[in-house]
């Protein structure tokens, strides 16, 4: 188990607060996607979720991506 430093970083390279922010944003879009099931806007919500997921994954450095799904 690695220890967090004062900034919330693990190994000095991973900013946990940044990962949590992106995860919360992605979760919010997913909740919206789930709320539109069976409604006409569901396809638009699905496209929004896919785009948001791509944005999040491309915004994080490779060493941070796996933390996104672990937080």
PDB file of C-alpha atoms in Angstrom:
ATOM      1  CA  UNK A   1       0.000   0.000   0.000  1.00  0.00           C
ATOM      2  CA  UNK A   2       1.403   3.377  -0.941  1.00  0.00           C
ATOM      3  CA  UNK A   3       1.102   6.364   1.323  1.00  0.00           C
ATOM      4  CA  UNK A   4      -0.487   9.625   0.266  1.00  0.00           C
ATOM      5  CA  UNK A   5       1.517  12.790   0.671  1.00  0.00           C
ATOM      6  CA  UNK A   6       0.119  16.125   1.922  1.00  0.00           C
ATOM      7  CA  UNK A   7      -1.249  16.947  -1.527  1.00  0.00           C
ATOM      8  CA  UNK A   8      -3.191  13.702  -1.778  1.00  0.00           C
ATOM      9  CA  UNK A   9      -0.785  12.250  -4.300  1.00  0.00           C
ATOM     10  CA  UNK A  10       0.325   8.664  -4.472  1.00  0.00           C
ATOM     11  CA  UNK A  11       3.898   8.095  -5.631  1.00  0.00           C
ATOM     12  CA  UNK A  12       4.162  11.829  -6.262  1.00  0.00           C
ATOM     13  CA  UNK A  13       2.607  11.437  -9.727  1.00  0.00           C
ATOM     14  CA  UNK A  14      -1.085  10.836  -9.098  1.00  0.00           C
ATOM     15  CA  UNK A  15      -3.335  13.680  -7.991  1.00  0.00           C
ATOM     16  CA  UNK A  16      -6.205  11.866  -6.302  1.00  0.00           C
ATOM     17  CA  UNK A  17      -8.349  15.009  -6.072  1.00  0.00           C
ATOM     18  CA  UNK A  18      -8.122  15.442  -9.846  1.00  0.00           C
ATOM     19  CA  UNK A  19      -9.135  11.822 -10.414  1.00  0.00           C
ATOM     20  CA  UNK A  20     -12.049  12.144  -7.964  1.00  0.00           C
ATOM     21  CA  UNK A  21     -13.268  15.281  -9.751  1.00  0.00           C
ATOM     22  CA  UNK A  22     -13.302  13.525 -13.125  1.00  0.00           C
ATOM     23  CA  UNK A  23     -14.904  10.424 -11.629  1.00  0.00           C
ATOM     24  CA  UNK A  24     -17.684  12.477 -10.012  1.00  0.00           C
ATOM     25  CA  UNK A  25     -18.296  14.276 -13.309  1.00  0.00           C
ATOM     26  CA  UNK A  26     -18.451  11.015 -15.221  1.00  0.00           C
ATOM     27  CA  UNK A  27     -20.762   9.493 -12.594  1.00  0.00           C
ATOM     28  CA  UNK A  28     -23.122  12.481 -12.890  1.00  0.00           C
ATOM     29  CA  UNK A  29     -23.371  12.021 -16.659  1.00  0.00           C
ATOM     30  CA  UNK A  30     -23.959   8.289 -16.128  1.00  0.00           C
ATOM     31  CA  UNK A  31     -26.813   9.010 -13.696  1.00  0.00           C
ATOM     32  CA  UNK A  32     -28.361  11.274 -16.336  1.00  0.00           C
ATOM     33  CA  UNK A  33     -27.951   8.494 -18.898  1.00  0.00           C
ATOM     34  CA  UNK A  34     -29.750   6.050 -16.605  1.00  0.00           C
ATOM     35  CA  UNK A  35     -32.559   8.554 -15.936  1.00  0.00           C
ATOM     36  CA  UNK A  36     -33.338   8.819 -19.661  1.00  0.00           C
ATOM     37  CA  UNK A  37     -33.881   5.097 -20.318  1.00  0.00           C
ATOM     38  CA  UNK A  38     -36.948   4.606 -22.475  1.00  0.00           C
ATOM     39  CA  UNK A  39     -37.148   8.315 -23.334  1.00  0.00           C
ATOM     40  CA  UNK A  40     -36.428   9.950 -26.683  1.00  0.00           C
ATOM     41  CA  UNK A  41     -33.376  11.768 -25.305  1.00  0.00           C
ATOM     42  CA  UNK A  42     -31.661   8.497 -24.270  1.00  0.00           C
ATOM     43  CA  UNK A  43     -29.569   8.298 -27.457  1.00  0.00           C
ATOM     44  CA  UNK A  44     -28.379  11.862 -26.933  1.00  0.00           C
ATOM     45  CA  UNK A  45     -27.517  11.050 -23.309  1.00  0.00           C
ATOM     46  CA  UNK A  46     -25.631   7.950 -24.423  1.00  0.00           C
ATOM     47  CA  UNK A  47     -23.597   9.995 -26.913  1.00  0.00           C
ATOM     48  CA  UNK A  48     -22.896  12.552 -24.187  1.00  0.00           C
ATOM     49  CA  UNK A  49     -21.670   9.813 -21.837  1.00  0.00           C
ATOM     50  CA  UNK A  50     -19.386   8.305 -24.471  1.00  0.00           C
ATOM     51  CA  UNK A  51     -17.913  11.719 -25.300  1.00  0.00           C
ATOM     52  CA  UNK A  52     -17.458  12.517 -21.607  1.00  0.00           C
ATOM     53  CA  UNK A  53     -15.738   9.180 -21.026  1.00  0.00           C
ATOM     54  CA  UNK A  54     -13.355   9.859 -23.926  1.00  0.00           C
ATOM     55  CA  UNK A  55     -12.681  13.369 -22.609  1.00  0.00           C
ATOM     56  CA  UNK A  56     -11.922  12.115 -19.113  1.00  0.00           C
ATOM     57  CA  UNK A  57      -9.635   9.334 -20.307  1.00  0.00           C
ATOM     58  CA  UNK A  58      -7.762  11.655 -22.664  1.00  0.00           C
ATOM     59  CA  UNK A  59      -7.394  14.342 -19.980  1.00  0.00           C
ATOM     60  CA  UNK A  60      -5.681  12.077 -17.499  1.00  0.00           C
ATOM     61  CA  UNK A  61      -2.078  10.986 -17.899  1.00  0.00           C
ATOM     62  CA  UNK A  62      -1.720   7.237 -18.515  1.00  0.00           C
ATOM     63  CA  UNK A  63      -0.468   6.608 -14.977  1.00  0.00           C
ATOM     64  CA  UNK A  64      -3.720   8.075 -13.580  1.00  0.00           C
ATOM     65  CA  UNK A  65      -6.303   6.297 -15.745  1.00  0.00           C
ATOM     66  CA  UNK A  66      -6.474   3.125 -13.683  1.00  0.00           C
ATOM     67  CA  UNK A  67      -7.156   5.200 -10.545  1.00  0.00           C
ATOM     68  CA  UNK A  68     -10.301   6.534 -12.213  1.00  0.00           C
ATOM     69  CA  UNK A  69     -11.971   3.157 -11.941  1.00  0.00           C
ATOM     70  CA  UNK A  70     -10.601   2.359  -8.484  1.00  0.00           C
ATOM     71  CA  UNK A  71     -11.742   5.480  -6.561  1.00  0.00           C
TER      72      UNK A  71
END
